[in-house]
PDB file of C-alpha atoms in Angstrom:
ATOM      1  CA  UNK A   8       0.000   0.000   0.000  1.00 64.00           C
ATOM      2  CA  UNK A   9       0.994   3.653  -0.470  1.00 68.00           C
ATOM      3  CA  UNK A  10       1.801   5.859   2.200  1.00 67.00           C
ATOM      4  CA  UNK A  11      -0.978   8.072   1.031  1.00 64.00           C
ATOM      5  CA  UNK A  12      -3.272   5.023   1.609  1.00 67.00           C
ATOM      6  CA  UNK A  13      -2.170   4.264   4.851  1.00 64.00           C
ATOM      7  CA  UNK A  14      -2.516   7.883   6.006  1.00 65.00           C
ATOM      8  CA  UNK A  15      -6.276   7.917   4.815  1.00 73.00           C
ATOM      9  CA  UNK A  16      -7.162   4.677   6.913  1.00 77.00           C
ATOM     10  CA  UNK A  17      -7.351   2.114   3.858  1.00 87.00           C
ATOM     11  CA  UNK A  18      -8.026  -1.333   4.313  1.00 84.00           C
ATOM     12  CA  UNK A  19      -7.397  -4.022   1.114  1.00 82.00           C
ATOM     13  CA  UNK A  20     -10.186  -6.580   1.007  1.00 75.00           C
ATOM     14  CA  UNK A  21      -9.171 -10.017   0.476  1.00 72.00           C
ATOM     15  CA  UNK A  22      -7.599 -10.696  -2.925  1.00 72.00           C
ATOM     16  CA  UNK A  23      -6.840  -7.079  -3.126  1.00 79.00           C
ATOM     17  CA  UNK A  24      -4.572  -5.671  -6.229  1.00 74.00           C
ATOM     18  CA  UNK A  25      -3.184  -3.233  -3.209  1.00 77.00           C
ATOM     19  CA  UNK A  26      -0.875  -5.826  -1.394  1.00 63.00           C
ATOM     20  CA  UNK A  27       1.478  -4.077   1.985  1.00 59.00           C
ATOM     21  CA  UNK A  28       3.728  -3.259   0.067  1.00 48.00           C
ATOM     22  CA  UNK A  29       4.368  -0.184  -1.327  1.00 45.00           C
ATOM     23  CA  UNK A  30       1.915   0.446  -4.467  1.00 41.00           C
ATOM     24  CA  UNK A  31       2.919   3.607  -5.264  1.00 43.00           C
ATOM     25  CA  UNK A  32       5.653   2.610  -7.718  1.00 43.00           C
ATOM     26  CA  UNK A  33       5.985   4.021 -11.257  1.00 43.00           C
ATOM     27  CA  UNK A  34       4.020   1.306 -14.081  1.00 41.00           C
ATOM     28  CA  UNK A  35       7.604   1.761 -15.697  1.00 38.00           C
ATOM     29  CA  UNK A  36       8.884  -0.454 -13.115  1.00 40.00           C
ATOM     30  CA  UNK A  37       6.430  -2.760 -12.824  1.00 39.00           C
ATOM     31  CA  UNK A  38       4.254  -5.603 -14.921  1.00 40.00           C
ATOM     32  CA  UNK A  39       1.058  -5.231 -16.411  1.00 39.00           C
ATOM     33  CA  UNK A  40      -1.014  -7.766 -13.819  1.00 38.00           C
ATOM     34  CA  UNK A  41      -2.744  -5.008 -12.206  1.00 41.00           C
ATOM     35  CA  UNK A  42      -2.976  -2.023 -15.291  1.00 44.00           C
ATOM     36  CA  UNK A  43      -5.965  -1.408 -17.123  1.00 47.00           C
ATOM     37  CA  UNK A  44      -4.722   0.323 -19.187  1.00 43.00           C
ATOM     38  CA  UNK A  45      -1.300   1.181 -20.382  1.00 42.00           C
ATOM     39  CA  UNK A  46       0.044   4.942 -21.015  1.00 38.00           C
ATOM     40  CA  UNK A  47       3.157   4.186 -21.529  1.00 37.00           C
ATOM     41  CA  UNK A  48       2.872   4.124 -25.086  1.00 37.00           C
ATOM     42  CA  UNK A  49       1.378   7.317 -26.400  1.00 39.00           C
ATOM     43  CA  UNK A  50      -0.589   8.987 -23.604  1.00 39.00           C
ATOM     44  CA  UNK A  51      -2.701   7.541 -20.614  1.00 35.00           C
ATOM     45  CA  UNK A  52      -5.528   5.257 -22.588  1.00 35.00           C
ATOM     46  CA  UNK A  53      -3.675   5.907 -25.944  1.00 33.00           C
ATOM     47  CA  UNK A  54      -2.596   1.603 -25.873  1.00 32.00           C
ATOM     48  CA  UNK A  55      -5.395  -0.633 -24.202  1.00 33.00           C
ATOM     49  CA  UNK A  56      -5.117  -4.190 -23.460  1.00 31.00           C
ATOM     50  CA  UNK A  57      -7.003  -6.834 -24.760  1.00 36.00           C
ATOM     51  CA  UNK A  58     -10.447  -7.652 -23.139  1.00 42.00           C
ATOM     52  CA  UNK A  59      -8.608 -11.182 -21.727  1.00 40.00           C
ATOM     53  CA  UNK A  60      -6.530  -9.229 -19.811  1.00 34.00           C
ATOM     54  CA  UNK A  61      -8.462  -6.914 -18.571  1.00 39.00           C
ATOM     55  CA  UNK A  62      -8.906  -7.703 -14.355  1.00 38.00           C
ATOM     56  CA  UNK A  63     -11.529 -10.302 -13.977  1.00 38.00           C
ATOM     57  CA  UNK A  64     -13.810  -9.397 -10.924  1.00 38.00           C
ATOM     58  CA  UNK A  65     -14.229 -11.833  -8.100  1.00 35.00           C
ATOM     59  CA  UNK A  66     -17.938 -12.771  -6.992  1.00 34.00           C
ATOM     60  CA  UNK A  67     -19.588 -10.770  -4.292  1.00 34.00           C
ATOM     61  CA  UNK A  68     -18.373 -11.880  -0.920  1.00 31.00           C
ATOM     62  CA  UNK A  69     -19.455  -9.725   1.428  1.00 32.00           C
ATOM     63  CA  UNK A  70     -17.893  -6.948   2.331  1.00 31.00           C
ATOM     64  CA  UNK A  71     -14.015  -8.313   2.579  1.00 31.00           C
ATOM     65  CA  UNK A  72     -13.219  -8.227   6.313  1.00 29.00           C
ATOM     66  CA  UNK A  73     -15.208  -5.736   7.755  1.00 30.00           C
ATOM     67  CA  UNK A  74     -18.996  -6.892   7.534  1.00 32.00           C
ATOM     68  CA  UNK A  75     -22.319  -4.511   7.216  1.00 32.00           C
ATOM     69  CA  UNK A  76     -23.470  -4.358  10.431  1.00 33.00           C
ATOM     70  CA  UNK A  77     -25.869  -1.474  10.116  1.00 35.00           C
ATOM     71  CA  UNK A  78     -29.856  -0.942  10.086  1.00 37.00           C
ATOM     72  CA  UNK A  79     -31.214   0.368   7.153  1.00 39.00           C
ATOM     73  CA  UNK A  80     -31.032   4.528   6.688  1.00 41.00           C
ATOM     74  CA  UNK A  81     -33.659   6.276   7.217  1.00 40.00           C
ATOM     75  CA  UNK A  82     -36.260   7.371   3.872  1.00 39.00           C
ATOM     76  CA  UNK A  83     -34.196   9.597   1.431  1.00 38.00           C
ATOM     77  CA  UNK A  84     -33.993  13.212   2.058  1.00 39.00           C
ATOM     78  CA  UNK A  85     -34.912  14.964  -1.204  1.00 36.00           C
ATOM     79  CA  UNK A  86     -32.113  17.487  -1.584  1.00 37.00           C
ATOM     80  CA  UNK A  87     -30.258  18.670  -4.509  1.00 38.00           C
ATOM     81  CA  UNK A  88     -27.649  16.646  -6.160  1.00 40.00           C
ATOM     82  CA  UNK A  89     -24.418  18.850  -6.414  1.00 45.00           C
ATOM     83  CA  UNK A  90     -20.986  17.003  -7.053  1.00 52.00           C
ATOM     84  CA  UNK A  91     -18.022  19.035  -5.784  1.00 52.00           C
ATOM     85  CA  UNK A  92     -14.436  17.294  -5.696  1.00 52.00           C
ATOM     86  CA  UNK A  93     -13.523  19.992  -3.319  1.00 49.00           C
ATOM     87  CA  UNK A  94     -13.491  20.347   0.336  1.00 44.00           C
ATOM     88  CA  UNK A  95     -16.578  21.863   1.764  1.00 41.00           C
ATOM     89  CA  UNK A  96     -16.615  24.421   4.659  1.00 42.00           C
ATOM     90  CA  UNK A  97     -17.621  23.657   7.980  1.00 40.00           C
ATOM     91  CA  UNK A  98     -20.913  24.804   7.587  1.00 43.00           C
ATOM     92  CA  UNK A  99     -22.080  23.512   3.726  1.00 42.00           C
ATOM     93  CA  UNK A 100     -21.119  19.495   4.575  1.00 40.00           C
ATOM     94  CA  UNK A 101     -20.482  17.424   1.741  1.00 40.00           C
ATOM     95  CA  UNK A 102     -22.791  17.777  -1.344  1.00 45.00           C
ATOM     96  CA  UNK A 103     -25.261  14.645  -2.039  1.00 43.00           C
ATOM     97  CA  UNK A 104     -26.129  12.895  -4.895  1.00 47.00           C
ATOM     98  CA  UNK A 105     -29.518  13.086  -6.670  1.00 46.00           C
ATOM     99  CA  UNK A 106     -31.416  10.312  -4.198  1.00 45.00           C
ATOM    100  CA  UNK A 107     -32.790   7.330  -6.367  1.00 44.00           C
ATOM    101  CA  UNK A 108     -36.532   7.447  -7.129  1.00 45.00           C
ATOM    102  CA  UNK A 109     -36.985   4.566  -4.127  1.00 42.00           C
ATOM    103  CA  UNK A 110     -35.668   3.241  -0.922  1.00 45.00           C
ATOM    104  CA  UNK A 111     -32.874   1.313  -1.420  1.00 44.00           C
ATOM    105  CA  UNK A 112     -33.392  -2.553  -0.872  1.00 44.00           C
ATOM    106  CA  UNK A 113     -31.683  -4.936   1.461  1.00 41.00           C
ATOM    107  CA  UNK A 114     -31.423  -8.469   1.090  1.00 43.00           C
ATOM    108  CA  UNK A 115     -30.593 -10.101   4.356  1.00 35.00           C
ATOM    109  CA  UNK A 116     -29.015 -13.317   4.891  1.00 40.00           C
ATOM    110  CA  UNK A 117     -28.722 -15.938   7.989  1.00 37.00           C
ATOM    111  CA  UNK A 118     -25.505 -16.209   9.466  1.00 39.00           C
ATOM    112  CA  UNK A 119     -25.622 -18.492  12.023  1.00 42.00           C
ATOM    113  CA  UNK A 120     -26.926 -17.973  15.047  1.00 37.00           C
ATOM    114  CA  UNK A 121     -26.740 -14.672  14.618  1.00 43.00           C
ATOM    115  CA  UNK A 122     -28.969 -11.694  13.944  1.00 40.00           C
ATOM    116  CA  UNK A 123     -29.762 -11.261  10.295  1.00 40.00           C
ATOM    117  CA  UNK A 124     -27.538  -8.336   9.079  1.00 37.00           C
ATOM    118  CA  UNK A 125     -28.014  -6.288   5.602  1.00 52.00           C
ATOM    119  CA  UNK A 126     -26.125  -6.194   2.719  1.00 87.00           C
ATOM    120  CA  UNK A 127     -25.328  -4.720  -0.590  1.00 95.00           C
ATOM    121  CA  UNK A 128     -27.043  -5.094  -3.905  1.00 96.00           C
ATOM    122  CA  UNK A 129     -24.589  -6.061  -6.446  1.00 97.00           C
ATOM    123  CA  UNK A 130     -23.326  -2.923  -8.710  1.00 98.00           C
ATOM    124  CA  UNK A 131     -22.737  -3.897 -12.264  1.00 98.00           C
ATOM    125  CA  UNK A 132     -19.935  -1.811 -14.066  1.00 98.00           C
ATOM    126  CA  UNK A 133     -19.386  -1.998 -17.231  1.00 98.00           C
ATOM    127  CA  UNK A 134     -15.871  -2.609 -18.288  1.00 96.00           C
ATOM    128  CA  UNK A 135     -15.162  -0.384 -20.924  1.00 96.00           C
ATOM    129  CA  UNK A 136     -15.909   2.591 -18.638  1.00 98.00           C
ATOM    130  CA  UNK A 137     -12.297   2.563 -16.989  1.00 96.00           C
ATOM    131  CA  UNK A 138     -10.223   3.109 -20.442  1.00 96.00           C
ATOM    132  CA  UNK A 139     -12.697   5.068 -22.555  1.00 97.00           C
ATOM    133  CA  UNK A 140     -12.948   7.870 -19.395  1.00 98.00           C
ATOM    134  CA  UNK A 141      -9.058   7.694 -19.409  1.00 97.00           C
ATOM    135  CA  UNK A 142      -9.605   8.303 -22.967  1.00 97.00           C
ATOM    136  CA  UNK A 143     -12.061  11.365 -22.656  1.00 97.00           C
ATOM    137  CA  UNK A 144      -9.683  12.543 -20.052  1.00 97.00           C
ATOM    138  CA  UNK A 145      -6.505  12.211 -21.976  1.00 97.00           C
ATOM    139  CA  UNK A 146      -5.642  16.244 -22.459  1.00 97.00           C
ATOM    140  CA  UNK A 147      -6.764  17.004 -19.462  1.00 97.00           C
ATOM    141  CA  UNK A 148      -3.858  14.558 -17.912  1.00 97.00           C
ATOM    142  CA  UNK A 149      -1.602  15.730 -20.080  1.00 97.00           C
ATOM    143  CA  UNK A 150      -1.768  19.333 -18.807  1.00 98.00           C
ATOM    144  CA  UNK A 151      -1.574  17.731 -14.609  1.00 98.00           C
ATOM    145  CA  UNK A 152      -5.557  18.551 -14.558  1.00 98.00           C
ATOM    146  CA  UNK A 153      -7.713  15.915 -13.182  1.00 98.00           C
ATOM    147  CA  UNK A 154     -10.641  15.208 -14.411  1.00 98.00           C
ATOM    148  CA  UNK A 155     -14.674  13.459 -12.960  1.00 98.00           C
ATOM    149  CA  UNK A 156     -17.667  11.834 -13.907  1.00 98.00           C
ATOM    150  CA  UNK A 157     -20.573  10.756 -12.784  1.00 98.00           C
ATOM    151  CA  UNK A 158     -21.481   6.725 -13.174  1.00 98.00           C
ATOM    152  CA  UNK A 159     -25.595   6.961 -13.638  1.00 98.00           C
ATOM    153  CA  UNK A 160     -27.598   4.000 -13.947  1.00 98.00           C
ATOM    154  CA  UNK A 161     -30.890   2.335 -13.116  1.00 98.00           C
ATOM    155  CA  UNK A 162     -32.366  -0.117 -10.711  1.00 98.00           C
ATOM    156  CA  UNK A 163     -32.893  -3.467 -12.071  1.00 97.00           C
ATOM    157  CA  UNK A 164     -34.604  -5.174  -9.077  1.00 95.00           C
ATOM    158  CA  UNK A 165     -31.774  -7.225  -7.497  1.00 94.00           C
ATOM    159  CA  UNK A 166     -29.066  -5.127  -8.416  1.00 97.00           C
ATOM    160  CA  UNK A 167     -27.967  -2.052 -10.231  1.00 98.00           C
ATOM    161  CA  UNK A 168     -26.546  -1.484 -13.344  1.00 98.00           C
ATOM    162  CA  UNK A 169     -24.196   1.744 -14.631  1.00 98.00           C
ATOM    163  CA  UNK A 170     -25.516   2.606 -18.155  1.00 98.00           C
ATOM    164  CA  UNK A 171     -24.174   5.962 -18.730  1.00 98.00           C
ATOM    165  CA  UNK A 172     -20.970   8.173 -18.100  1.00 98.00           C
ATOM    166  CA  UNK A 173     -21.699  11.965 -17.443  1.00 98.00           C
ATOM    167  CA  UNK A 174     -18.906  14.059 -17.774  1.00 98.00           C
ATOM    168  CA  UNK A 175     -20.689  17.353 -16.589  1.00 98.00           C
ATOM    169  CA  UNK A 176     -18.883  20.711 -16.989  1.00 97.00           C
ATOM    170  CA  UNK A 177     -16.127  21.109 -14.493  1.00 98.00           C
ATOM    171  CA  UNK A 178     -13.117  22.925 -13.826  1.00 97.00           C
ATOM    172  CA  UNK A 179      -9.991  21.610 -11.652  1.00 97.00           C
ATOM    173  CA  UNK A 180      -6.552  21.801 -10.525  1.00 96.00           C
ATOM    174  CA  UNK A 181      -4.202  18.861 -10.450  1.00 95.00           C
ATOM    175  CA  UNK A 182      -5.404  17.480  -7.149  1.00 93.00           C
ATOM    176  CA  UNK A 183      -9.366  18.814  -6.980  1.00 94.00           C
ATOM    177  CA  UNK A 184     -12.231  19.001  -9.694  1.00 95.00           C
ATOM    178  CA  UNK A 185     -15.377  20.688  -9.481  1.00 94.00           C
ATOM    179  CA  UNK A 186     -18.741  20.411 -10.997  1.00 95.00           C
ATOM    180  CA  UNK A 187     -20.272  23.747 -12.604  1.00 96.00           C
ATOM    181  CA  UNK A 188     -23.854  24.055 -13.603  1.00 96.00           C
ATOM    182  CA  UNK A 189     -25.373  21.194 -11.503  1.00 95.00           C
ATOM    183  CA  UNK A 190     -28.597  22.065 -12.660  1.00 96.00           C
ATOM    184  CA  UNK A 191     -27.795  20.335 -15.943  1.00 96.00           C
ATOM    185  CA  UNK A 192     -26.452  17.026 -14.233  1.00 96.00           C
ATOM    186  CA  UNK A 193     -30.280  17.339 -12.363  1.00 95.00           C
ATOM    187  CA  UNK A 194     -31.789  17.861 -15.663  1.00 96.00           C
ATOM    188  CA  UNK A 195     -30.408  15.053 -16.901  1.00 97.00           C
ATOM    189  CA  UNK A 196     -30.819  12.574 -14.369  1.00 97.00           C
ATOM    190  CA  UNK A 197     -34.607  13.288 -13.948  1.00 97.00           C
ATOM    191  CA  UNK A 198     -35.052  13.219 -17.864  1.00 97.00           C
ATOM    192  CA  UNK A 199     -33.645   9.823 -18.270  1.00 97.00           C
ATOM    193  CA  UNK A 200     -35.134   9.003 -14.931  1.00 97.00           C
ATOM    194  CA  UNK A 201     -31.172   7.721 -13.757  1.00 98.00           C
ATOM    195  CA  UNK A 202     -29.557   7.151 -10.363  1.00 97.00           C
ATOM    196  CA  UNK A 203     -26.228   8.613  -9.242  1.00 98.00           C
ATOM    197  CA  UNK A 204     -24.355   5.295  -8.517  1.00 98.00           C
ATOM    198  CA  UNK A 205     -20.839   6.460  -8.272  1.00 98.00           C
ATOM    199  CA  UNK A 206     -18.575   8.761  -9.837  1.00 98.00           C
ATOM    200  CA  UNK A 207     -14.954   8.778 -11.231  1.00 98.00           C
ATOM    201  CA  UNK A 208     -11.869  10.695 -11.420  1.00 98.00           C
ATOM    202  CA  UNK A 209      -8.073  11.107 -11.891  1.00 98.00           C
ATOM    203  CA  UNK A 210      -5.021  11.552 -10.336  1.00 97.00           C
ATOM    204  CA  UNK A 211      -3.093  12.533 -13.134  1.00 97.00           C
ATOM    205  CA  UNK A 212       0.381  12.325 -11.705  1.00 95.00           C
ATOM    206  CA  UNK A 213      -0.200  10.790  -7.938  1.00 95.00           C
ATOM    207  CA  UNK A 214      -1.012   6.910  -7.196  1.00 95.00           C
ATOM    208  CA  UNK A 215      -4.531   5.343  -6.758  1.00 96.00           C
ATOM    209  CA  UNK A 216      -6.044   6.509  -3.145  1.00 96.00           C
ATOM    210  CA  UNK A 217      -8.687   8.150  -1.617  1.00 96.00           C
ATOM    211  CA  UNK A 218      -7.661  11.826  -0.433  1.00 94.00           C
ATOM    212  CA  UNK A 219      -9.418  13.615   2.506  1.00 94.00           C
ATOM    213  CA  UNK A 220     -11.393  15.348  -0.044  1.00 93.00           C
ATOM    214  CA  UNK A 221     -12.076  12.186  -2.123  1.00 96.00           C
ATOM    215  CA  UNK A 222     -13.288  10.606   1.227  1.00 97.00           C
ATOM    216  CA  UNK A 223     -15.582  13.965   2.086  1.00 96.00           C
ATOM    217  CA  UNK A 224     -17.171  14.047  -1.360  1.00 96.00           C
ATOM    218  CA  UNK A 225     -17.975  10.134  -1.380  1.00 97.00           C
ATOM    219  CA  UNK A 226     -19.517  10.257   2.171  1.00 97.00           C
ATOM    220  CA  UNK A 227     -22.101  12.677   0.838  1.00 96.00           C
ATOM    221  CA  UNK A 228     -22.767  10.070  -1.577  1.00 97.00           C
ATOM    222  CA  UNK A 229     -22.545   6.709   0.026  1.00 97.00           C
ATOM    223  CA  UNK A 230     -24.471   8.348   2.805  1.00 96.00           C
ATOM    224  CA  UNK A 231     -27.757   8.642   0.194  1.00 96.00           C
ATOM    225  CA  UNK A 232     -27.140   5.299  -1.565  1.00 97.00           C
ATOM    226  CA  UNK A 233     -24.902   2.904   0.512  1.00 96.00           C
ATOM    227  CA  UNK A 234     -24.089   0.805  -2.873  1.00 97.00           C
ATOM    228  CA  UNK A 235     -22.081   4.032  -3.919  1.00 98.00           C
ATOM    229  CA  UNK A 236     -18.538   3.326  -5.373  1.00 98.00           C
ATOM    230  CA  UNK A 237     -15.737   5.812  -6.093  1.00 98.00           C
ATOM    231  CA  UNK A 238     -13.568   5.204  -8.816  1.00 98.00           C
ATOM    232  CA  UNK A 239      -9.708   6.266  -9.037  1.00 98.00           C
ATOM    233  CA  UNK A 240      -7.751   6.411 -12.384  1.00 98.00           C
ATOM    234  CA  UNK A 241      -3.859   7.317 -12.075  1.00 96.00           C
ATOM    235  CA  UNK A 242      -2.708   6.439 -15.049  1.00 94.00           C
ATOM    236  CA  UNK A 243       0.989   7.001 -14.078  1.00 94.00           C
ATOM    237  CA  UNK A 244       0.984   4.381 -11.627  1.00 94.00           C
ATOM    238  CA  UNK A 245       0.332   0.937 -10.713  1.00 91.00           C
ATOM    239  CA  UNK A 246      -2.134  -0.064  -9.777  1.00 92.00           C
ATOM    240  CA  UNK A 247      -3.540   2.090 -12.296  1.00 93.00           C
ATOM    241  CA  UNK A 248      -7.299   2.186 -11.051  1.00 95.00           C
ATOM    242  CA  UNK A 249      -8.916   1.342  -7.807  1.00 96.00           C
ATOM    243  CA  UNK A 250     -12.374   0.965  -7.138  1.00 97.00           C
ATOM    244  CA  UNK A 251     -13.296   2.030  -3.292  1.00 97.00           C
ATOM    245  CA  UNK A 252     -15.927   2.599  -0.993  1.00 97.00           C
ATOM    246  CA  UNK A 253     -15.984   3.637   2.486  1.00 97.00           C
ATOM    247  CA  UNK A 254     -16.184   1.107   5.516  1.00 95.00           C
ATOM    248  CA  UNK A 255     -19.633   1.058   7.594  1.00 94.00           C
ATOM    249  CA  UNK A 256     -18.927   0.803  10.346  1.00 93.00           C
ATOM    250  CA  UNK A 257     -16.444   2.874  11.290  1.00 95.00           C
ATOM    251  CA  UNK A 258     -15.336   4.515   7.892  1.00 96.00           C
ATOM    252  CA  UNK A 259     -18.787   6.600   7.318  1.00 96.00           C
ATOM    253  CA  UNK A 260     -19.407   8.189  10.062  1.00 96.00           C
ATOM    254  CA  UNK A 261     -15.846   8.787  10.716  1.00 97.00           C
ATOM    255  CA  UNK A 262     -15.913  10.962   7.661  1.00 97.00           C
ATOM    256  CA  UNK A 263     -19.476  12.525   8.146  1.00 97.00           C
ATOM    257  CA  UNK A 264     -18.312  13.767  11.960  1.00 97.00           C
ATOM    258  CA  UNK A 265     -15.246  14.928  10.938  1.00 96.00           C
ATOM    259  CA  UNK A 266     -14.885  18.853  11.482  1.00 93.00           C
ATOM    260  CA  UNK A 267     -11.450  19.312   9.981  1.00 91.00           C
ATOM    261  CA  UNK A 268     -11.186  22.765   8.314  1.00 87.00           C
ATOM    262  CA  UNK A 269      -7.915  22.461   6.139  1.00 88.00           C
ATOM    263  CA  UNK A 270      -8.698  20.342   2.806  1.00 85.00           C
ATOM    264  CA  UNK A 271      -6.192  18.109   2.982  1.00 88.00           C
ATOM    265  CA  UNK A 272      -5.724  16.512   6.540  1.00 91.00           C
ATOM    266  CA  UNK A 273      -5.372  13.371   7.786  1.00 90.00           C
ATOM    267  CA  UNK A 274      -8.411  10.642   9.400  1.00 92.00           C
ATOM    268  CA  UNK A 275      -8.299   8.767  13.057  1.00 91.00           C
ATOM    269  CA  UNK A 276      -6.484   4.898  12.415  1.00 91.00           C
ATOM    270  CA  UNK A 277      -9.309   3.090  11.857  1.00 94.00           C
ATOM    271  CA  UNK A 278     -10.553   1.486   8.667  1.00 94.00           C
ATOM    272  CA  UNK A 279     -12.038   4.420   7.116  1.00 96.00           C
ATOM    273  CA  UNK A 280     -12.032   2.802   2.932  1.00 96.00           C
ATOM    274  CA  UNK A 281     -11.970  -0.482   1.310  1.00 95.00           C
ATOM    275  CA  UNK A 282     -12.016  -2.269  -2.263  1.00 95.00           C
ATOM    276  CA  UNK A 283     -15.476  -1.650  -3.457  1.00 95.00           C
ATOM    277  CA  UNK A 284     -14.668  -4.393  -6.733  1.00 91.00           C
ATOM    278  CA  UNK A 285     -13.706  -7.029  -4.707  1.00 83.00           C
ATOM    279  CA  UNK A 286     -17.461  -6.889  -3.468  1.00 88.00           C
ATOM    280  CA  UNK A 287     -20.479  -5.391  -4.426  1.00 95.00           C
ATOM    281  CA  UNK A 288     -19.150  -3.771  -7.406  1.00 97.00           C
ATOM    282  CA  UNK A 289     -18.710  -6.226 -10.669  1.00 96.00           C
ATOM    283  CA  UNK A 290     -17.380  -4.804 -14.316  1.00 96.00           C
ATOM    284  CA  UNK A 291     -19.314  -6.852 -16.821  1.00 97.00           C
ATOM    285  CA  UNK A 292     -19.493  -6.349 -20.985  1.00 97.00           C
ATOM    286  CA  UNK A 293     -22.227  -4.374 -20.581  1.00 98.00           C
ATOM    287  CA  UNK A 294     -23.215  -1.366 -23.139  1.00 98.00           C
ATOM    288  CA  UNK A 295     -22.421   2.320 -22.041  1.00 98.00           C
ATOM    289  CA  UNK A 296     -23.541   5.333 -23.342  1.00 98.00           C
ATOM    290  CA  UNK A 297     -20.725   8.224 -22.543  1.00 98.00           C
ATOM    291  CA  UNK A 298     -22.514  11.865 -22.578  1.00 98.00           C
ATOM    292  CA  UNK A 299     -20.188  14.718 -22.257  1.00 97.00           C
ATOM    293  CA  UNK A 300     -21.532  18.372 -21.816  1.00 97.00           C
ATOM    294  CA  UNK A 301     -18.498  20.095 -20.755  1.00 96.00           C
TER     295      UNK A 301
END
């Protein structure tokens, strides 16, 4: 693991592509067992590998060492979807997602003598989303600008499934992006009747890991939907993508009570994020339609 991921209060699921060691190596240096996608030839996305090698999810099994343990949240709270990859103030907490037209459903399962305890719906992701975002986001990682989208999708009963990439107008810096005109990504979503399921960005010249303000603006989300997934690209690196949510319990609320002021600061040591891909989150060859209004 990096030492950015250890100061963030990541944990690796079982089976991880994030093993103790040190991660945060240059792709130059290393195979191509854990890349995506390879930049070294062109430009980040500009050489992609053949579908057989792409990374071949593992089933859903649970939630890798840390189990959901919590009740249900309460009814959806019909506020404004606003996606900022920025670090609120004190007083405007992290932005939320557009909530999905229902309650989200729990499927509970026996285990053992104990009380029955929820758990995830399965998230399916297609697999060409990873390289053609890199693709879309090529200049803009050329220039040390990151770049985000939104993963939108629908309910399909027993699971979800991500059927379009929004890349909504934005503007950024090499370590934050932010959404302008959210009124469009609302217009959007409620046209095509879609659910905010996760969202994706870059780090276009750090490794894969959840930031302070990557953890801040995914609370906000996984807080409204608790099958919401972040997505990392750092195309520099390898691993060259990492697909993360945060731990509940502890990571969540962790991150929802923190009152740090400073953007960038550092979390309690406790297991704040996780692999999200090694669980509940599945890329399949599925069709995706890529909108970009920027």
């Amino acid at each position: 693991m990096s030492p950015h991921q250890l100061k963030q209060g990541y944990t690796p699921s079982l089976n991880s592509m994030f093993s103790p060691l040190d991660s945060s190596m240059s792709m130059m240096s290393l195979g191509s067992d854990t890349l995506l996608f390879d930049s070294r030839a062109g430009g980040s996305g500009s050489m992609l590998y053949p579908r057989e090698a792409l990374p071949v999810q593992s089933a859903p099994v649970g939630y890798g060492m840390y189990g959901m343990q919590q009740a249900p949240p309460p009814q959806h709270q019909q506020q404004q979807q606003q996606f900022h990859h920025q670090r609120p103030s004190p007083n405007n907490r992290p932005p939320l997602p557009h909530p999905p037209n229902q309650q989200p459903q729990y499927h509970y399962q026996q285990q053992g003598q104990q009380d029955t305890v929820p758990t995830l719906k399965t998230v399916s992701l297609p697999r060409d989303c990873l390289p053609r975002f890199l693709s879309i986001a090529k200049v803009n990682t050329s220039l040390n600008k990151e770049t985000c989208g939104l993963l939108l999708g629908r309910d399909k009963g027993n699971r979800y499934v991500v059927t379009t990439l929004l890349v909504p107008k934005q503007h950024a810096t090499s370590d934050t992006c932010t959404m302008d005109e959210e009124e469009l990504v609302m217009q959007f979503t409620e046209e095509r009747n879609l659910i905010t399921l996760g969202w994706i960005h870059t780090h276009p010249s750090q490794s894969c890991f959840m930031s302070s303000v990557d953890l801040h603006t995914h609370s906000g989300f996984q807080r409204m939907l608790p099958e919401s997934f972040a997505v990392v690209c750092a195309p520099k690196f390898n691993p060259n993508f990492g697909i993360f949510r945060l731990t509940d319990p502890p990571g969540l609320k962790t991150v929802l009570d923190c009152k740090a002021k400073e953007a960038f600061h550092p979390h309690p040591d406790v297991p704040i994020y996780t692999d999200a891909d090694k669980g509940h989150v599945q890329m399949r060859d599925l069709p995706l339609e890529i909108v970009d209004i920027r």
